[in-house]
Amino acid sequence: MNTILFLLMLAVSVAVTAVFLHEMRNDLSSSEKSAKKCTAVQTAARCAAVFLVFAAAAEALGIFRIEKYKGAFLLLGSMAGLSLLICILNKKRGYKLALTAVKALLAAAVLEVTLFNIPTYRLWFGDYGEMYFSAQECKRTDKVLYRPEENDIVLQGNHTAVFRFDDIGEEVADVYIDVECAQTTKGALVNIDSMDETNAYEYREGMVGGHLIADGKPHSQYIQLHLSGVVSSLKISVLPLDNGIVNIKGIGFNSQIPMSISWMRILLIVFAVCLARFMLYSKTAEKSFSDSRRLCRTASVIITDIACIAAVLVTFVKLDNYSIIDIMKRPSGNQMTQELVEAFENGSTRILDEPTEELKSFPNPYTGDARDKANLKYKWDHVYYNGHYYSYYGIAPVVLLFLPYHALTGYYFPDSLAVLLFAIIGIIGLTKLYMEFLKRLFPKTTAGLAICGLIIIQTVSGIWFSIGRPAFYEIAMAAGFATLTWAVYFMLSAGIIGTEKPKLSRTAVSSLLFAIAVLCRPTLVLYCITAALFMLMALPRVKASDKNAGKKASKGGAFRYLLCAILPMACIGLVQMWYNYDRFGNPFEFGIQYSLTINDFTKTQFHSRLSLIPVYNYFFNPPVFSAKYPIISTEFQSMDAGGFFYYDFPSTCNTSGLFFLALPMFAYLLSFRALKKLDGRKKKLAAAVYIALPCLLIPFGIVASVWESGYAVRYMADFAWQSLLGAFAVLFFLCNKTKDPTKKRFVNVFMCFAVMWALIVGGVQEFNQAFRYDVYERPFPEMAYEVQRMFAFWT
């Protein structure tokens, strides 16, 4: 009965959507038909759509639920309702993109409930006898506990329970394990050994395995088998994840596998089709950025909102149902959120906790193995110098956020929400600087390319690796990302790069933010120095613009400009230099070489081979695709360095090189062609300086410098979006110069593909960093399961 109801729902929803498509097509082809009243078929379709919407709402609210087709009624009803809504709203507008959206929605929905859920239909094509064994009927080992009152079997800890079923005498298409997990248990690992007609005397071991996911993933409790003929015996092993507790209610064979609807897969299909239609056939996409400001502004707001919402969702899922009130009332913190706060409140630049006397008298305190061998007590990753503890992390987040929060509330600001706050500020700042980048430098860029570029740069900005793992180390990354994006925005909006006279107020704000960025993360000092150079390069334009006002006015204008450009950096720089001197007696010493961490930095030697390792991994390491989780990954390449190079364990916890995350990076290969199209040596030199210095040389320099501290994906925020911005400059410049329609169409196709590539290849790897399982960190297997099912839909 449930199957008949599902098929009826599918047929009606497809028919209703087809009627709306026909109606919209007629509206687009004939204005006279759009003025006529709806036909009887159209009226019936509207009534049916309303009914389907109510059916979808009923499933969403839990009024009725068919477990074997869970989500299908919600999907099909939503499709019919959205199609009706688009049809009504588009009557007067007549947008062809709306017609494409309905077609894509229809195709995605039908594919979702058919091809992408093909395991659900496995039992339709064969004569399979359904069997179910309660917990009492299961043959179990002595390592498990059977509870007669609850009629279940309790598995607890690091013990594997083995269930053996002999004399089955049936073909077996799937195994169903009816489990309930304790609140703190995420699931269990399952392994199945089998005997069939091709192997009737010995078990074929490890034939199939899988994860049982506890949190609302009933599809994972079914494991498909593809054996030959009648199965004589099965041996099923179950092991709780992370020493948890699992209650087994029973084990069944040949039960229909329920559907598992992937809403993200549907969205990606619809988005891909609509994007391709917009980029390749829409005249709106061909308009220049300057002529379509409203469209680009609306698109930028939507893209930025989606990014911010995604950041919030990831953060709060990672918090795993903790109360936000409890999180904001943290009685303790870490090195940045508590120790530096307390030090500054006590007027000290050193950590208040004092090292032990054993550490003070130890001859080689910076050597990790020596410390551990001597069983010394020490603070990990703290700076130890002259008998005191210090921190080498930037003080701007402490002064701007953690210190005021503690002074006002008495609590310590949570690091996860600090990362989120800084990340959102940076995401908004990245959109602002990108839009200003187009407005000031490439206003003739088409709207389609502009929108695609924003999606790509937001996706591969690098900040998502910090959002996905909002720990202590990521605070500095997120804070630097936030301040640097806004610093670049104010520099662009001030007219520092361009032909007009720079604006003084915005120049001052930019200078201040660049300096604060260094206080967040000292590595960003290279961008700060570059910004100062660019501000000095803009000085002749200030003088030229004031020339007509007289010699005195010209000198005064130049002086005010230099004051706005240099004074904020100088003041903040002096604060940093005093801070360094007060700690280490040297204004240029940040203290990282004295840190108690993975290596003795006071004795490390530079070898060029070690710098090649991060350069290859951060820029050129290609992705690897597989049919199982994590689906898309990248193995860390040590390149046979022959020396110590730290990387974030395990080696799968990295990401693809930037060139293979953001395909427009390959536009750098066309740099010399772009230079040839510029007239005059001055323009060529200026273009080379403005692009090569901040977008190529500094990013490669930053990457090469991590040979000492090692590889971690969070460092991507230091150079990813900066490098990509330079690649966009080359690509947009060449596109604006060419008049060949074939080349322009090729670029549109390329950018459309690059968007989907970034969302899938980059997005999946960013997601996997946040929600790992089957590696050393397995707190969210249910989230990782969604990624696996989105691609490996046949499982």
PDB file of C-alpha atoms in Angstrom, residues 149-278:
ATOM      1  CA  GLU A 149      12.896  -7.036  30.129  1.00  0.00           C
ATOM      2  CA  GLU A 150      13.966  -4.710  27.297  1.00  0.00           C
ATOM      3  CA  ASN A 151      14.491  -7.637  24.895  1.00  0.00           C
ATOM      4  CA  ASP A 152      17.743  -6.178  23.581  1.00  0.00           C
ATOM      5  CA  ILE A 153      21.448  -6.872  23.573  1.00  0.00           C
ATOM      6  CA  VAL A 154      23.804  -4.312  25.089  1.00  0.00           C
ATOM      7  CA  LEU A 155      27.205  -3.790  23.499  1.00  0.00           C
ATOM      8  CA  GLN A 156      29.571  -1.628  25.479  1.00  0.00           C
ATOM      9  CA  GLY A 157      33.183  -0.545  25.218  1.00  0.00           C
ATOM     10  CA  ASN A 158      35.879  -1.883  22.970  1.00  0.00           C
ATOM     11  CA  HIS A 159      34.321  -5.331  22.525  1.00  0.00           C
ATOM     12  CA  THR A 160      33.150  -6.825  19.254  1.00  0.00           C
ATOM     13  CA  ALA A 161      29.937  -8.866  19.330  1.00  0.00           C
ATOM     14  CA  VAL A 162      29.618 -11.647  16.748  1.00  0.00           C
ATOM     15  CA  PHE A 163      26.205 -12.915  15.623  1.00  0.00           C
ATOM     16  CA  ARG A 164      26.031 -16.082  13.535  1.00  0.00           C
ATOM     17  CA  PHE A 165      23.054 -17.195  11.462  1.00  0.00           C
ATOM     18  CA  ASP A 166      23.173 -20.743  10.013  1.00  0.00           C
ATOM     19  CA  ASP A 167      20.796 -22.572   7.654  1.00  0.00           C
ATOM     20  CA  ILE A 168      19.352 -19.375   6.193  1.00  0.00           C
ATOM     21  CA  GLY A 169      18.362 -21.085   2.944  1.00  0.00           C
ATOM     22  CA  GLU A 170      17.375 -17.862   1.155  1.00  0.00           C
ATOM     23  CA  GLU A 171      18.924 -15.316  -1.157  1.00  0.00           C
ATOM     24  CA  VAL A 172      19.876 -12.330   0.968  1.00  0.00           C
ATOM     25  CA  ALA A 173      19.802  -8.850  -0.562  1.00  0.00           C
ATOM     26  CA  ASP A 174      20.469  -6.866   2.592  1.00  0.00           C
ATOM     27  CA  VAL A 175      21.029  -7.082   6.313  1.00  0.00           C
ATOM     28  CA  TYR A 176      19.105  -4.842   8.701  1.00  0.00           C
ATOM     29  CA  ILE A 177      20.495  -4.197  12.166  1.00  0.00           C
ATOM     30  CA  ASP A 178      17.914  -2.648  14.466  1.00  0.00           C
ATOM     31  CA  VAL A 179      19.983  -0.552  16.876  1.00  0.00           C
ATOM     32  CA  GLU A 180      19.608   2.227  19.392  1.00  0.00           C
ATOM     33  CA  CYS A 181      22.640   4.129  20.613  1.00  0.00           C
ATOM     34  CA  ALA A 182      23.289   5.864  23.885  1.00  0.00           C
ATOM     35  CA  GLN A 183      23.211   9.643  23.773  1.00  0.00           C
ATOM     36  CA  THR A 184      27.002   9.947  23.759  1.00  0.00           C
ATOM     37  CA  THR A 185      27.490   7.149  21.194  1.00  0.00           C
ATOM     38  CA  LYS A 186      27.605   8.082  17.524  1.00  0.00           C
ATOM     39  CA  GLY A 187      27.187   4.596  16.046  1.00  0.00           C
ATOM     40  CA  ALA A 188      28.947   1.303  15.409  1.00  0.00           C
ATOM     41  CA  LEU A 189      31.144  -0.490  12.913  1.00  0.00           C
ATOM     42  CA  VAL A 190      29.763  -3.584  11.179  1.00  0.00           C
ATOM     43  CA  ASN A 191      31.557  -6.394   9.364  1.00  0.00           C
ATOM     44  CA  ILE A 192      29.845  -9.329   7.599  1.00  0.00           C
ATOM     45  CA  ASP A 193      31.320 -12.725   6.622  1.00  0.00           C
ATOM     46  CA  SER A 194      29.274 -14.969   4.348  1.00  0.00           C
ATOM     47  CA  MET A 195      28.759 -18.427   2.878  1.00  0.00           C
ATOM     48  CA  ASP A 196      26.800 -18.800  -0.365  1.00  0.00           C
ATOM     49  CA  GLU A 197      26.573 -21.377  -3.183  1.00  0.00           C
ATOM     50  CA  THR A 198      30.021 -20.458  -4.468  1.00  0.00           C
ATOM     51  CA  ASN A 199      31.649 -20.916  -1.043  1.00  0.00           C
ATOM     52  CA  ALA A 200      29.644 -23.264   1.164  1.00  0.00           C
ATOM     53  CA  TYR A 201      32.244 -24.553   3.654  1.00  0.00           C
ATOM     54  CA  GLU A 202      34.299 -21.559   4.713  1.00  0.00           C
ATOM     55  CA  TYR A 203      33.371 -17.966   5.388  1.00  0.00           C
ATOM     56  CA  ARG A 204      34.458 -15.345   2.932  1.00  0.00           C
ATOM     57  CA  GLU A 205      35.741 -12.891   5.494  1.00  0.00           C
ATOM     58  CA  GLY A 206      35.325  -9.144   5.304  1.00  0.00           C
ATOM     59  CA  MET A 207      32.913  -9.338   2.380  1.00  0.00           C
ATOM     60  CA  VAL A 208      31.195  -6.127   3.376  1.00  0.00           C
ATOM     61  CA  GLY A 209      31.347  -3.546   6.125  1.00  0.00           C
ATOM     62  CA  GLY A 210      29.734  -0.296   7.070  1.00  0.00           C
ATOM     63  CA  HIS A 211      28.916   2.308   9.679  1.00  0.00           C
ATOM     64  CA  LEU A 212      25.716   2.297  11.682  1.00  0.00           C
ATOM     65  CA  ILE A 213      24.981   5.974  12.300  1.00  0.00           C
ATOM     66  CA  ALA A 214      22.948   6.743  15.393  1.00  0.00           C
ATOM     67  CA  ASP A 215      21.589  10.201  14.704  1.00  0.00           C
ATOM     68  CA  GLY A 216      18.532   9.882  12.477  1.00  0.00           C
ATOM     69  CA  LYS A 217      20.154   7.931   9.628  1.00  0.00           C
ATOM     70  CA  PRO A 218      17.973   4.789   9.293  1.00  0.00           C
ATOM     71  CA  HIS A 219      19.391   4.130   5.823  1.00  0.00           C
ATOM     72  CA  SER A 220      22.773   3.357   7.430  1.00  0.00           C
ATOM     73  CA  GLN A 221      21.268   0.443   9.383  1.00  0.00           C
ATOM     74  CA  TYR A 222      20.833  -1.466   6.125  1.00  0.00           C
ATOM     75  CA  ILE A 223      23.836  -3.104   4.489  1.00  0.00           C
ATOM     76  CA  GLN A 224      23.462  -4.426   0.957  1.00  0.00           C
ATOM     77  CA  LEU A 225      24.737  -7.856  -0.040  1.00  0.00           C
ATOM     78  CA  HIS A 226      25.418  -9.079  -3.563  1.00  0.00           C
ATOM     79  CA  LEU A 227      26.037 -12.772  -3.076  1.00  0.00           C
ATOM     80  CA  SER A 228      25.523 -15.761  -5.384  1.00  0.00           C
ATOM     81  CA  GLY A 229      22.411 -17.867  -4.922  1.00  0.00           C
ATOM     82  CA  VAL A 230      21.155 -19.214  -1.615  1.00  0.00           C
ATOM     83  CA  VAL A 231      23.046 -18.033   1.451  1.00  0.00           C
ATOM     84  CA  SER A 232      23.796 -20.773   3.970  1.00  0.00           C
ATOM     85  CA  SER A 233      25.381 -18.739   6.782  1.00  0.00           C
ATOM     86  CA  LEU A 234      26.199 -15.193   7.792  1.00  0.00           C
ATOM     87  CA  LYS A 235      28.456 -13.938  10.566  1.00  0.00           C
ATOM     88  CA  ILE A 236      27.853 -10.341  11.622  1.00  0.00           C
ATOM     89  CA  SER A 237      30.317  -8.452  13.834  1.00  0.00           C
ATOM     90  CA  VAL A 238      29.316  -5.230  15.593  1.00  0.00           C
ATOM     91  CA  LEU A 239      31.690  -2.852  17.388  1.00  0.00           C
ATOM     92  CA  PRO A 240      30.510   0.387  19.069  1.00  0.00           C
ATOM     93  CA  LEU A 241      32.293   3.544  17.980  1.00  0.00           C
ATOM     94  CA  ASP A 242      34.628   5.162  20.488  1.00  0.00           C
ATOM     95  CA  ASN A 243      33.916   2.668  23.307  1.00  0.00           C
ATOM     96  CA  GLY A 244      30.270   3.677  23.315  1.00  0.00           C
ATOM     97  CA  ILE A 245      27.060   1.814  24.168  1.00  0.00           C
ATOM     98  CA  VAL A 246      24.832   0.219  21.519  1.00  0.00           C
ATOM     99  CA  ASN A 247      21.540  -1.606  22.093  1.00  0.00           C
ATOM    100  CA  ILE A 248      20.601  -4.177  19.428  1.00  0.00           C
ATOM    101  CA  LYS A 249      16.866  -4.857  19.190  1.00  0.00           C
ATOM    102  CA  GLY A 250      17.143  -7.418  16.416  1.00  0.00           C
ATOM    103  CA  ILE A 251      18.660  -8.355  13.077  1.00  0.00           C
ATOM    104  CA  GLY A 252      16.715  -8.856   9.855  1.00  0.00           C
ATOM    105  CA  PHE A 253      17.293  -9.958   6.275  1.00  0.00           C
ATOM    106  CA  ASN A 254      15.653  -8.748   3.075  1.00  0.00           C
ATOM    107  CA  SER A 255      13.933  -5.692   4.480  1.00  0.00           C
ATOM    108  CA  GLN A 256      13.237  -2.843   2.074  1.00  0.00           C
ATOM    109  CA  ILE A 257      15.925  -0.166   2.411  1.00  0.00           C
ATOM    110  CA  PRO A 258      14.383   3.256   3.168  1.00  0.00           C
ATOM    111  CA  MET A 259      15.050   6.294   1.049  1.00  0.00           C
ATOM    112  CA  SER A 260      17.691   8.813   2.004  1.00  0.00           C
ATOM    113  CA  ILE A 261      16.936  12.192   0.435  1.00  0.00           C
ATOM    114  CA  SER A 262      19.952  14.457  -0.084  1.00  0.00           C
ATOM    115  CA  TRP A 263      18.700  18.027  -0.194  1.00  0.00           C
ATOM    116  CA  MET A 264      22.196  19.311  -0.881  1.00  0.00           C
ATOM    117  CA  ARG A 265      22.439  17.121  -3.982  1.00  0.00           C
ATOM    118  CA  ILE A 266      19.145  18.516  -5.240  1.00  0.00           C
ATOM    119  CA  LEU A 267      20.269  22.099  -4.642  1.00  0.00           C
ATOM    120  CA  LEU A 268      23.549  21.476  -6.458  1.00  0.00           C
ATOM    121  CA  ILE A 269      21.777  20.038  -9.503  1.00  0.00           C
ATOM    122  CA  VAL A 270      19.286  22.905  -9.711  1.00  0.00           C
ATOM    123  CA  PHE A 271      21.994  25.494  -9.125  1.00  0.00           C
ATOM    124  CA  ALA A 272      24.297  23.955 -11.752  1.00  0.00           C
ATOM    125  CA  VAL A 273      21.591  23.932 -14.414  1.00  0.00           C
ATOM    126  CA  CYS A 274      20.434  27.477 -13.640  1.00  0.00           C
ATOM    127  CA  LEU A 275      24.003  28.779 -13.551  1.00  0.00           C
ATOM    128  CA  ALA A 276      24.779  27.198 -16.924  1.00  0.00           C
ATOM    129  CA  ARG A 277      21.616  28.695 -18.397  1.00  0.00           C
ATOM    130  CA  PHE A 278      22.428  32.124 -16.973  1.00  0.00           C
TER     131      PHE A 278
END
